[in-house]
Amino acid sequence: MRKPFVAANWKMNLLAAQLPDYFQVLRSELTAQANVWQQVDVAFAAPYLLLPTAHQCCGGDFLVTAQNVHQEPSGAYTGEIAIGMLKEAGVMSSLVGHSERRQYFSETDEIVAAKTKACLQAGMLPIVCIGETRHERESRATQDVLAKQLKAVLPVVSVEQKIVFAYEPVWAIGTGLTATDEQAQEAHAFIRGVVQDELGKEFASSLRILYGGSAKPENFSGLLAQADIDGGLVGGASLKPKDFAAMILQAAQGAL
Ligand code: PGA
């Protein structure tokens, strides 16, 4: 059975000074269930400057992840952050190819593949985001888009490496619109099938695929109940520690 994985994506929100309170509330909500740490992997994708404080607040209980990395190890890339710098700060994971990076910072499938490769080579866990726009869904191109995004990345992955995918329909991100349980399951099953074709059944059946896009306590357990949905990448709702804790507990409940 795949262990649920619930990741917060804080995007460009919060201040380091707010994190001690955030984690105090979160932890006090989580003590409602014993051993929640063993049942769910929990991660926080924090803005770069918040990473050291987030790392401190998480202790060994939660994973801290960056929201982006640069694909080159060092060099003349003003304003960018290298993987080695993240590792020095104790950060061993990063989101890669979030749709906001693709949309606002022109990240192509090729760049996403290069970043994924750099993470894997450095022993960092990449959480690679894929998903279709509203127009693509309406023109019935969802599976073509997902296949194209996956096929760019999968050649850089080998079966002994660890990677997580997040299916994030762009039309559901920050819009309050969520994919239905059935739409999400259909996409997740498709993704797992493509991965299986490229990397084999064993790898595909142990791969965790997270759902992202207006996930919140009210809709999360229905999504988690789907066979191919292994957790969530949570934006807006993760800014409220009580809501995010409720979602972690739902994932823990489902894992029992
Ligand atoms: P949302 O964001 O939960 O606010 O829709 C999810 C994401 O962008 O990862």
PDB file of N, CA, C and O in Angstrom, residues 5-11 45 67 95-103 127-134 136-137 142 145-146 149-150 164-175 177-179 183-184 187-188 191 209-215 220 223 229 231-238 247:
ATOM      1  N   PHE A   5       0.636  11.025   1.126  1.00  0.00           N
ATOM      2  CA  PHE A   5       1.590  12.137   1.129  1.00  0.00           C
ATOM      3  C   PHE A   5       0.769  13.417   0.993  1.00  0.00           C
ATOM      4  O   PHE A   5       0.038  13.579   0.015  1.00  0.00           O
ATOM      5  N   VAL A   6       0.869  14.278   1.988  1.00  0.00           N
ATOM      6  CA  VAL A   6       0.099  15.521   1.938  1.00  0.00           C
ATOM      7  C   VAL A   6       1.089  16.683   2.017  1.00  0.00           C
ATOM      8  O   VAL A   6       1.851  16.798   2.997  1.00  0.00           O
ATOM      9  N   ALA A   7       1.103  17.508   0.986  1.00  0.00           N
ATOM     10  CA  ALA A   7       2.085  18.590   0.920  1.00  0.00           C
ATOM     11  C   ALA A   7       1.381  19.945   0.862  1.00  0.00           C
ATOM     12  O   ALA A   7       0.428  20.124   0.098  1.00  0.00           O
ATOM     13  N   ALA A   8       1.864  20.860   1.680  1.00  0.00           N
ATOM     14  CA  ALA A   8       1.378  22.244   1.637  1.00  0.00           C
ATOM     15  C   ALA A   8       2.191  22.991   0.596  1.00  0.00           C
ATOM     16  O   ALA A   8       3.412  22.818   0.517  1.00  0.00           O
ATOM     17  N   ASN A   9       1.519  23.786  -0.204  1.00  0.00           N
ATOM     18  CA  ASN A   9       2.234  24.699  -1.096  1.00  0.00           C
ATOM     19  C   ASN A   9       1.852  26.113  -0.672  1.00  0.00           C
ATOM     20  O   ASN A   9       0.773  26.598  -1.013  1.00  0.00           O
ATOM     21  N   TRP A  10       2.755  26.726   0.079  1.00  0.00           N
ATOM     22  CA  TRP A  10       2.444  28.062   0.613  1.00  0.00           C
ATOM     23  C   TRP A  10       2.567  29.148  -0.456  1.00  0.00           C
ATOM     24  O   TRP A  10       2.189  30.284  -0.226  1.00  0.00           O
ATOM     25  N   LYS A  11       3.142  28.813  -1.592  1.00  0.00           N
ATOM     26  CA  LYS A  11       3.368  29.811  -2.653  1.00  0.00           C
ATOM     27  C   LYS A  11       4.092  31.023  -2.066  1.00  0.00           C
ATOM     28  O   LYS A  11       4.949  30.844  -1.209  1.00  0.00           O
ATOM     29  N   ALA A  45       6.023  23.101   1.264  1.00  0.00           N
ATOM     30  CA  ALA A  45       6.779  23.792   0.222  1.00  0.00           C
ATOM     31  C   ALA A  45       6.757  25.280   0.565  1.00  0.00           C
ATOM     32  O   ALA A  45       5.729  25.946   0.439  1.00  0.00           O
ATOM     33  N   GLN A  67      10.039  25.341  -3.533  1.00  0.00           N
ATOM     34  CA  GLN A  67       8.969  25.439  -4.542  1.00  0.00           C
ATOM     35  C   GLN A  67       9.532  25.407  -5.962  1.00  0.00           C
ATOM     36  O   GLN A  67       8.795  25.316  -6.937  1.00  0.00           O
ATOM     37  N   LEU A  95       9.341  21.171  -5.297  1.00  0.00           N
ATOM     38  CA  LEU A  95       8.345  21.127  -6.365  1.00  0.00           C
ATOM     39  C   LEU A  95       9.083  21.406  -7.667  1.00  0.00           C
ATOM     40  O   LEU A  95      10.067  22.158  -7.682  1.00  0.00           O
ATOM     41  N   VAL A  96       8.595  20.831  -8.735  1.00  0.00           N
ATOM     42  CA  VAL A  96       9.166  21.106 -10.054  1.00  0.00           C
ATOM     43  C   VAL A  96       8.005  21.259 -11.039  1.00  0.00           C
ATOM     44  O   VAL A  96       7.078  20.440 -11.054  1.00  0.00           O
ATOM     45  N   GLY A  97       8.069  22.327 -11.839  1.00  0.00           N
ATOM     46  CA  GLY A  97       7.092  22.470 -12.922  1.00  0.00           C
ATOM     47  C   GLY A  97       5.684  22.800 -12.470  1.00  0.00           C
ATOM     48  O   GLY A  97       4.711  22.473 -13.159  1.00  0.00           O
ATOM     49  N   HIS A  98       5.564  23.475 -11.320  1.00  0.00           N
ATOM     50  CA  HIS A  98       4.219  23.915 -10.919  1.00  0.00           C
ATOM     51  C   HIS A  98       3.622  24.760 -12.050  1.00  0.00           C
ATOM     52  O   HIS A  98       4.346  25.499 -12.728  1.00  0.00           O
ATOM     53  N   SER A  99       2.325  24.705 -12.221  1.00  0.00           N
ATOM     54  CA  SER A  99       1.718  25.411 -13.371  1.00  0.00           C
ATOM     55  C   SER A  99       1.961  26.911 -13.303  1.00  0.00           C
ATOM     56  O   SER A  99       2.020  27.578 -14.337  1.00  0.00           O
ATOM     57  N   GLU A 100       2.134  27.450 -12.086  1.00  0.00           N
ATOM     58  CA  GLU A 100       2.441  28.897 -12.007  1.00  0.00           C
ATOM     59  C   GLU A 100       3.853  29.179 -12.521  1.00  0.00           C
ATOM     60  O   GLU A 100       4.108  30.249 -13.080  1.00  0.00           O
ATOM     61  N   ARG A 101       4.747  28.229 -12.340  1.00  0.00           N
ATOM     62  CA  ARG A 101       6.095  28.370 -12.922  1.00  0.00           C
ATOM     63  C   ARG A 101       6.008  28.251 -14.449  1.00  0.00           C
ATOM     64  O   ARG A 101       6.660  28.980 -15.173  1.00  0.00           O
ATOM     65  N   ARG A 102       5.209  27.311 -14.907  1.00  0.00           N
ATOM     66  CA  ARG A 102       5.081  27.135 -16.362  1.00  0.00           C
ATOM     67  C   ARG A 102       4.437  28.380 -16.978  1.00  0.00           C
ATOM     68  O   ARG A 102       4.860  28.865 -18.024  1.00  0.00           O
ATOM     69  N   GLN A 103       3.405  28.902 -16.303  1.00  0.00           N
ATOM     70  CA  GLN A 103       2.623  30.007 -16.864  1.00  0.00           C
ATOM     71  C   GLN A 103       3.327  31.360 -16.745  1.00  0.00           C
ATOM     72  O   GLN A 103       3.393  32.113 -17.706  1.00  0.00           O
ATOM     73  N   ILE A 127       8.950  16.777  -6.707  1.00  0.00           N
ATOM     74  CA  ILE A 127       7.485  16.623  -6.740  1.00  0.00           C
ATOM     75  C   ILE A 127       7.054  17.335  -8.019  1.00  0.00           C
ATOM     76  O   ILE A 127       7.006  18.568  -8.076  1.00  0.00           O
ATOM     77  N   VAL A 128       6.846  16.562  -9.058  1.00  0.00           N
ATOM     78  CA  VAL A 128       6.668  17.130 -10.398  1.00  0.00           C
ATOM     79  C   VAL A 128       5.176  17.340 -10.672  1.00  0.00           C
ATOM     80  O   VAL A 128       4.367  16.415 -10.550  1.00  0.00           O
ATOM     81  N   CYS A 129       4.846  18.579 -11.054  1.00  0.00           N
ATOM     82  CA  CYS A 129       3.438  18.940 -11.249  1.00  0.00           C
ATOM     83  C   CYS A 129       3.088  18.930 -12.732  1.00  0.00           C
ATOM     84  O   CYS A 129       3.828  19.472 -13.558  1.00  0.00           O
ATOM     85  N   ILE A 130       1.953  18.331 -13.025  1.00  0.00           N
ATOM     86  CA  ILE A 130       1.444  18.314 -14.394  1.00  0.00           C
ATOM     87  C   ILE A 130      -0.060  18.585 -14.346  1.00  0.00           C
ATOM     88  O   ILE A 130      -0.689  18.400 -13.301  1.00  0.00           O
ATOM     89  N   GLY A 131      -0.615  19.010 -15.466  1.00  0.00           N
ATOM     90  CA  GLY A 131      -2.064  19.230 -15.485  1.00  0.00           C
ATOM     91  C   GLY A 131      -2.462  20.061 -16.680  1.00  0.00           C
ATOM     92  O   GLY A 131      -1.640  20.773 -17.267  1.00  0.00           O
ATOM     93  N   GLU A 132      -3.725  19.968 -17.025  1.00  0.00           N
ATOM     94  CA  GLU A 132      -4.240  20.631 -18.220  1.00  0.00           C
ATOM     95  C   GLU A 132      -4.955  21.939 -17.868  1.00  0.00           C
ATOM     96  O   GLU A 132      -5.438  22.108 -16.760  1.00  0.00           O
ATOM     97  N   THR A 133      -5.017  22.844 -18.842  1.00  0.00           N
ATOM     98  CA  THR A 133      -5.770  24.084 -18.662  1.00  0.00           C
ATOM     99  C   THR A 133      -7.265  23.814 -18.917  1.00  0.00           C
ATOM    100  O   THR A 133      -7.640  22.754 -19.432  1.00  0.00           O
ATOM    101  N   ARG A 134      -8.069  24.813 -18.619  1.00  0.00           N
ATOM    102  CA  ARG A 134      -9.505  24.679 -18.867  1.00  0.00           C
ATOM    103  C   ARG A 134      -9.787  24.452 -20.365  1.00  0.00           C
ATOM    104  O   ARG A 134     -10.567  23.591 -20.744  1.00  0.00           O
ATOM    105  N   GLU A 136      -7.823  23.193 -22.569  1.00  0.00           N
ATOM    106  CA  GLU A 136      -7.393  21.846 -22.971  1.00  0.00           C
ATOM    107  C   GLU A 136      -8.415  20.792 -22.539  1.00  0.00           C
ATOM    108  O   GLU A 136      -8.715  19.854 -23.282  1.00  0.00           O
ATOM    109  N   ARG A 137      -8.964  20.972 -21.322  1.00  0.00           N
ATOM    110  CA  ARG A 137      -9.989  20.005 -20.887  1.00  0.00           C
ATOM    111  C   ARG A 137     -11.219  20.108 -21.779  1.00  0.00           C
ATOM    112  O   ARG A 137     -11.769  19.107 -22.218  1.00  0.00           O
ATOM    113  N   THR A 142      -7.117  16.595 -22.476  1.00  0.00           N
ATOM    114  CA  THR A 142      -6.486  16.348 -21.172  1.00  0.00           C
ATOM    115  C   THR A 142      -5.435  15.233 -21.244  1.00  0.00           C
ATOM    116  O   THR A 142      -4.292  15.413 -20.812  1.00  0.00           O
ATOM    117  N   VAL A 145      -2.303  16.120 -23.188  1.00  0.00           N
ATOM    118  CA  VAL A 145      -1.437  17.064 -22.468  1.00  0.00           C
ATOM    119  C   VAL A 145      -0.667  16.331 -21.368  1.00  0.00           C
ATOM    120  O   VAL A 145       0.550  16.502 -21.216  1.00  0.00           O
ATOM    121  N   LEU A 146      -1.371  15.501 -20.613  1.00  0.00           N
ATOM    122  CA  LEU A 146      -0.708  14.768 -19.522  1.00  0.00           C
ATOM    123  C   LEU A 146       0.370  13.840 -20.089  1.00  0.00           C
ATOM    124  O   LEU A 146       1.482  13.763 -19.546  1.00  0.00           O
ATOM    125  N   GLN A 149       3.399  15.950 -21.115  1.00  0.00           N
ATOM    126  CA  GLN A 149       4.170  16.443 -19.962  1.00  0.00           C
ATOM    127  C   GLN A 149       4.943  15.291 -19.308  1.00  0.00           C
ATOM    128  O   GLN A 149       6.103  15.447 -18.913  1.00  0.00           O
ATOM    129  N   LEU A 150       4.296  14.133 -19.201  1.00  0.00           N
ATOM    130  CA  LEU A 150       4.966  12.985 -18.581  1.00  0.00           C
ATOM    131  C   LEU A 150       6.106  12.472 -19.446  1.00  0.00           C
ATOM    132  O   LEU A 150       7.187  12.148 -18.939  1.00  0.00           O
ATOM    133  N   VAL A 164       7.773  11.986  -6.951  1.00  0.00           N
ATOM    134  CA  VAL A 164       6.332  12.078  -6.678  1.00  0.00           C
ATOM    135  C   VAL A 164       5.745  12.935  -7.792  1.00  0.00           C
ATOM    136  O   VAL A 164       6.376  13.907  -8.222  1.00  0.00           O
ATOM    137  N   PHE A 165       4.562  12.581  -8.280  1.00  0.00           N
ATOM    138  CA  PHE A 165       3.865  13.436  -9.245  1.00  0.00           C
ATOM    139  C   PHE A 165       2.658  14.078  -8.584  1.00  0.00           C
ATOM    140  O   PHE A 165       2.058  13.499  -7.666  1.00  0.00           O
ATOM    141  N   ALA A 166       2.347  15.280  -9.031  1.00  0.00           N
ATOM    142  CA  ALA A 166       1.109  15.920  -8.591  1.00  0.00           C
ATOM    143  C   ALA A 166       0.292  16.239  -9.832  1.00  0.00           C
ATOM    144  O   ALA A 166       0.788  16.914 -10.746  1.00  0.00           O
ATOM    145  N   TYR A 167      -0.938  15.734  -9.838  1.00  0.00           N
ATOM    146  CA  TYR A 167      -1.868  16.099 -10.916  1.00  0.00           C
ATOM    147  C   TYR A 167      -2.613  17.344 -10.461  1.00  0.00           C
ATOM    148  O   TYR A 167      -3.346  17.306  -9.461  1.00  0.00           O
ATOM    149  N   GLU A 168      -2.365  18.443 -11.152  1.00  0.00           N
ATOM    150  CA  GLU A 168      -2.992  19.704 -10.777  1.00  0.00           C
ATOM    151  C   GLU A 168      -3.664  20.324 -12.001  1.00  0.00           C
ATOM    152  O   GLU A 168      -3.002  21.027 -12.787  1.00  0.00           O
ATOM    153  N   PRO A 169      -4.965  20.060 -12.178  1.00  0.00           N
ATOM    154  CA  PRO A 169      -5.649  20.710 -13.296  1.00  0.00           C
ATOM    155  C   PRO A 169      -5.602  22.223 -13.102  1.00  0.00           C
ATOM    156  O   PRO A 169      -6.002  22.736 -12.054  1.00  0.00           O
ATOM    157  N   VAL A 170      -5.066  22.923 -14.089  1.00  0.00           N
ATOM    158  CA  VAL A 170      -4.806  24.356 -13.931  1.00  0.00           C
ATOM    159  C   VAL A 170      -6.102  25.111 -13.625  1.00  0.00           C
ATOM    160  O   VAL A 170      -6.115  26.053 -12.822  1.00  0.00           O
ATOM    161  N   TRP A 171      -7.207  24.653 -14.208  1.00  0.00           N
ATOM    162  CA  TRP A 171      -8.491  25.323 -14.009  1.00  0.00           C
ATOM    163  C   TRP A 171      -9.015  25.175 -12.579  1.00  0.00           C
ATOM    164  O   TRP A 171      -9.956  25.876 -12.187  1.00  0.00           O
ATOM    165  N   ALA A 172      -8.420  24.285 -11.814  1.00  0.00           N
ATOM    166  CA  ALA A 172      -8.887  24.072 -10.435  1.00  0.00           C
ATOM    167  C   ALA A 172      -7.995  24.764  -9.413  1.00  0.00           C
ATOM    168  O   ALA A 172      -8.336  24.811  -8.230  1.00  0.00           O
ATOM    169  N   ILE A 173      -6.863  25.321  -9.857  1.00  0.00           N
ATOM    170  CA  ILE A 173      -5.911  25.886  -8.901  1.00  0.00           C
ATOM    171  C   ILE A 173      -6.343  27.285  -8.473  1.00  0.00           C
ATOM    172  O   ILE A 173      -6.459  28.180  -9.301  1.00  0.00           O
ATOM    173  N   GLY A 174      -6.600  27.409  -7.191  1.00  0.00           N
ATOM    174  CA  GLY A 174      -6.927  28.719  -6.620  1.00  0.00           C
ATOM    175  C   GLY A 174      -8.248  29.285  -7.109  1.00  0.00           C
ATOM    176  O   GLY A 174      -8.550  30.456  -6.894  1.00  0.00           O
ATOM    177  N   THR A 175      -9.054  28.465  -7.761  1.00  0.00           N
ATOM    178  CA  THR A 175     -10.293  28.973  -8.352  1.00  0.00           C
ATOM    179  C   THR A 175     -11.519  28.591  -7.528  1.00  0.00           C
ATOM    180  O   THR A 175     -12.613  29.079  -7.788  1.00  0.00           O
ATOM    181  N   LEU A 177     -12.810  25.845  -7.879  1.00  0.00           N
ATOM    182  CA  LEU A 177     -13.344  24.712  -8.649  1.00  0.00           C
ATOM    183  C   LEU A 177     -12.447  23.511  -8.376  1.00  0.00           C
ATOM    184  O   LEU A 177     -11.233  23.610  -8.502  1.00  0.00           O
ATOM    185  N   THR A 178     -13.036  22.395  -8.009  1.00  0.00           N
ATOM    186  CA  THR A 178     -12.217  21.195  -7.807  1.00  0.00           C
ATOM    187  C   THR A 178     -12.620  20.188  -8.872  1.00  0.00           C
ATOM    188  O   THR A 178     -13.789  20.128  -9.244  1.00  0.00           O
ATOM    189  N   ALA A 179     -11.660  19.392  -9.305  1.00  0.00           N
ATOM    190  CA  ALA A 179     -12.046  18.268 -10.157  1.00  0.00           C
ATOM    191  C   ALA A 179     -12.966  17.372  -9.332  1.00  0.00           C
ATOM    192  O   ALA A 179     -12.783  17.245  -8.119  1.00  0.00           O
ATOM    193  N   GLN A 183     -13.328  12.742 -12.091  1.00  0.00           N
ATOM    194  CA  GLN A 183     -12.387  13.374 -13.039  1.00  0.00           C
ATOM    195  C   GLN A 183     -10.958  13.190 -12.554  1.00  0.00           C
ATOM    196  O   GLN A 183     -10.047  12.894 -13.333  1.00  0.00           O
ATOM    197  N   ALA A 184     -10.758  13.383 -11.251  1.00  0.00           N
ATOM    198  CA  ALA A 184      -9.399  13.274 -10.704  1.00  0.00           C
ATOM    199  C   ALA A 184      -8.916  11.829 -10.807  1.00  0.00           C
ATOM    200  O   ALA A 184      -7.794  11.572 -11.261  1.00  0.00           O
ATOM    201  N   ALA A 187      -7.869  10.918 -14.316  1.00  0.00           N
ATOM    202  CA  ALA A 187      -6.565  11.479 -14.690  1.00  0.00           C
ATOM    203  C   ALA A 187      -5.436  10.729 -13.980  1.00  0.00           C
ATOM    204  O   ALA A 187      -4.402  10.414 -14.593  1.00  0.00           O
ATOM    205  N   HIS A 188      -5.630  10.432 -12.696  1.00  0.00           N
ATOM    206  CA  HIS A 188      -4.572   9.732 -11.944  1.00  0.00           C
ATOM    207  C   HIS A 188      -4.326   8.336 -12.520  1.00  0.00           C
ATOM    208  O   HIS A 188      -3.178   7.899 -12.627  1.00  0.00           O
ATOM    209  N   ILE A 191      -2.359   8.712 -15.646  1.00  0.00           N
ATOM    210  CA  ILE A 191      -0.943   9.022 -15.346  1.00  0.00           C
ATOM    211  C   ILE A 191      -0.210   7.740 -14.939  1.00  0.00           C
ATOM    212  O   ILE A 191       0.881   7.437 -15.434  1.00  0.00           O
ATOM    213  N   ILE A 209       0.919   9.658  -6.422  1.00  0.00           N
ATOM    214  CA  ILE A 209       0.393  10.721  -7.285  1.00  0.00           C
ATOM    215  C   ILE A 209      -0.576  11.551  -6.443  1.00  0.00           C
ATOM    216  O   ILE A 209      -1.583  11.033  -5.939  1.00  0.00           O
ATOM    217  N   LEU A 210      -0.229  12.823  -6.272  1.00  0.00           N
ATOM    218  CA  LEU A 210      -1.032  13.720  -5.421  1.00  0.00           C
ATOM    219  C   LEU A 210      -2.017  14.502  -6.287  1.00  0.00           C
ATOM    220  O   LEU A 210      -1.709  14.839  -7.430  1.00  0.00           O
ATOM    221  N   TYR A 211      -3.146  14.821  -5.699  1.00  0.00           N
ATOM    222  CA  TYR A 211      -4.087  15.712  -6.395  1.00  0.00           C
ATOM    223  C   TYR A 211      -3.912  17.139  -5.862  1.00  0.00           C
ATOM    224  O   TYR A 211      -3.788  17.347  -4.645  1.00  0.00           O
ATOM    225  N   GLY A 212      -3.938  18.124  -6.746  1.00  0.00           N
ATOM    226  CA  GLY A 212      -3.899  19.527  -6.311  1.00  0.00           C
ATOM    227  C   GLY A 212      -4.867  20.362  -7.124  1.00  0.00           C
ATOM    228  O   GLY A 212      -5.023  20.148  -8.337  1.00  0.00           O
ATOM    229  N   GLY A 213      -5.510  21.313  -6.465  1.00  0.00           N
ATOM    230  CA  GLY A 213      -6.460  22.198  -7.145  1.00  0.00           C
ATOM    231  C   GLY A 213      -7.678  22.390  -6.268  1.00  0.00           C
ATOM    232  O   GLY A 213      -8.596  21.573  -6.290  1.00  0.00           O
ATOM    233  N   SER A 214      -7.630  23.455  -5.431  1.00  0.00           N
ATOM    234  CA  SER A 214      -8.732  23.779  -4.522  1.00  0.00           C
ATOM    235  C   SER A 214      -9.117  22.606  -3.614  1.00  0.00           C
ATOM    236  O   SER A 214     -10.288  22.444  -3.268  1.00  0.00           O
ATOM    237  N   ALA A 215      -8.130  21.801  -3.242  1.00  0.00           N
ATOM    238  CA  ALA A 215      -8.408  20.749  -2.251  1.00  0.00           C
ATOM    239  C   ALA A 215      -8.574  21.418  -0.890  1.00  0.00           C
ATOM    240  O   ALA A 215      -7.852  22.356  -0.549  1.00  0.00           O
ATOM    241  N   PHE A 220     -11.633  16.721   0.499  1.00  0.00           N
ATOM    242  CA  PHE A 220     -10.400  15.937   0.419  1.00  0.00           C
ATOM    243  C   PHE A 220     -10.646  14.440   0.629  1.00  0.00           C
ATOM    244  O   PHE A 220     -10.052  13.610  -0.061  1.00  0.00           O
ATOM    245  N   LEU A 223     -11.688  12.641  -2.471  1.00  0.00           N
ATOM    246  CA  LEU A 223     -10.580  12.478  -3.419  1.00  0.00           C
ATOM    247  C   LEU A 223      -9.644  11.360  -2.954  1.00  0.00           C
ATOM    248  O   LEU A 223      -9.242  10.496  -3.736  1.00  0.00           O
ATOM    249  N   ILE A 229      -5.423   8.019  -6.095  1.00  0.00           N
ATOM    250  CA  ILE A 229      -5.071   9.308  -5.475  1.00  0.00           C
ATOM    251  C   ILE A 229      -4.414   9.034  -4.124  1.00  0.00           C
ATOM    252  O   ILE A 229      -5.012   8.430  -3.242  1.00  0.00           O
ATOM    253  N   GLY A 231      -2.755  11.350  -2.105  1.00  0.00           N
ATOM    254  CA  GLY A 231      -2.533  12.482  -1.219  1.00  0.00           C
ATOM    255  C   GLY A 231      -2.838  13.762  -1.948  1.00  0.00           C
ATOM    256  O   GLY A 231      -3.520  13.751  -2.986  1.00  0.00           O
ATOM    257  N   GLY A 232      -2.334  14.876  -1.424  1.00  0.00           N
ATOM    258  CA  GLY A 232      -2.676  16.152  -2.033  1.00  0.00           C
ATOM    259  C   GLY A 232      -1.536  17.155  -1.989  1.00  0.00           C
ATOM    260  O   GLY A 232      -0.631  17.057  -1.152  1.00  0.00           O
ATOM    261  N   LEU A 233      -1.584  18.072  -2.946  1.00  0.00           N
ATOM    262  CA  LEU A 233      -0.724  19.258  -2.922  1.00  0.00           C
ATOM    263  C   LEU A 233      -1.691  20.426  -2.712  1.00  0.00           C
ATOM    264  O   LEU A 233      -2.531  20.701  -3.564  1.00  0.00           O
ATOM    265  N   VAL A 234      -1.568  21.050  -1.556  1.00  0.00           N
ATOM    266  CA  VAL A 234      -2.635  21.922  -1.066  1.00  0.00           C
ATOM    267  C   VAL A 234      -2.139  23.360  -0.985  1.00  0.00           C
ATOM    268  O   VAL A 234      -1.198  23.650  -0.237  1.00  0.00           O
ATOM    269  N   GLY A 235      -2.757  24.257  -1.736  1.00  0.00           N
ATOM    270  CA  GLY A 235      -2.365  25.661  -1.717  1.00  0.00           C
ATOM    271  C   GLY A 235      -3.135  26.417  -0.649  1.00  0.00           C
ATOM    272  O   GLY A 235      -2.782  26.393   0.530  1.00  0.00           O
ATOM    273  N   GLY A 236      -4.212  27.085  -1.066  1.00  0.00           N
ATOM    274  CA  GLY A 236      -4.967  27.970  -0.172  1.00  0.00           C
ATOM    275  C   GLY A 236      -5.280  27.380   1.194  1.00  0.00           C
ATOM    276  O   GLY A 236      -5.038  28.027   2.231  1.00  0.00           O
ATOM    277  N   ALA A 237      -5.779  26.155   1.227  1.00  0.00           N
ATOM    278  CA  ALA A 237      -6.198  25.574   2.510  1.00  0.00           C
ATOM    279  C   ALA A 237      -5.006  25.295   3.429  1.00  0.00           C
ATOM    280  O   ALA A 237      -5.174  25.189   4.647  1.00  0.00           O
ATOM    281  N   SER A 238      -3.795  25.209   2.860  1.00  0.00           N
ATOM    282  CA  SER A 238      -2.637  24.921   3.715  1.00  0.00           C
ATOM    283  C   SER A 238      -2.161  26.157   4.471  1.00  0.00           C
ATOM    284  O   SER A 238      -1.311  26.058   5.359  1.00  0.00           O
ATOM    285  N   MET A 247      -6.876  17.985   7.034  1.00  0.00           N
ATOM    286  CA  MET A 247      -6.617  17.198   5.818  1.00  0.00           C
ATOM    287  C   MET A 247      -5.577  16.108   6.082  1.00  0.00           C
ATOM    288  O   MET A 247      -5.691  14.983   5.576  1.00  0.00           O
TER     289      MET A 247
END
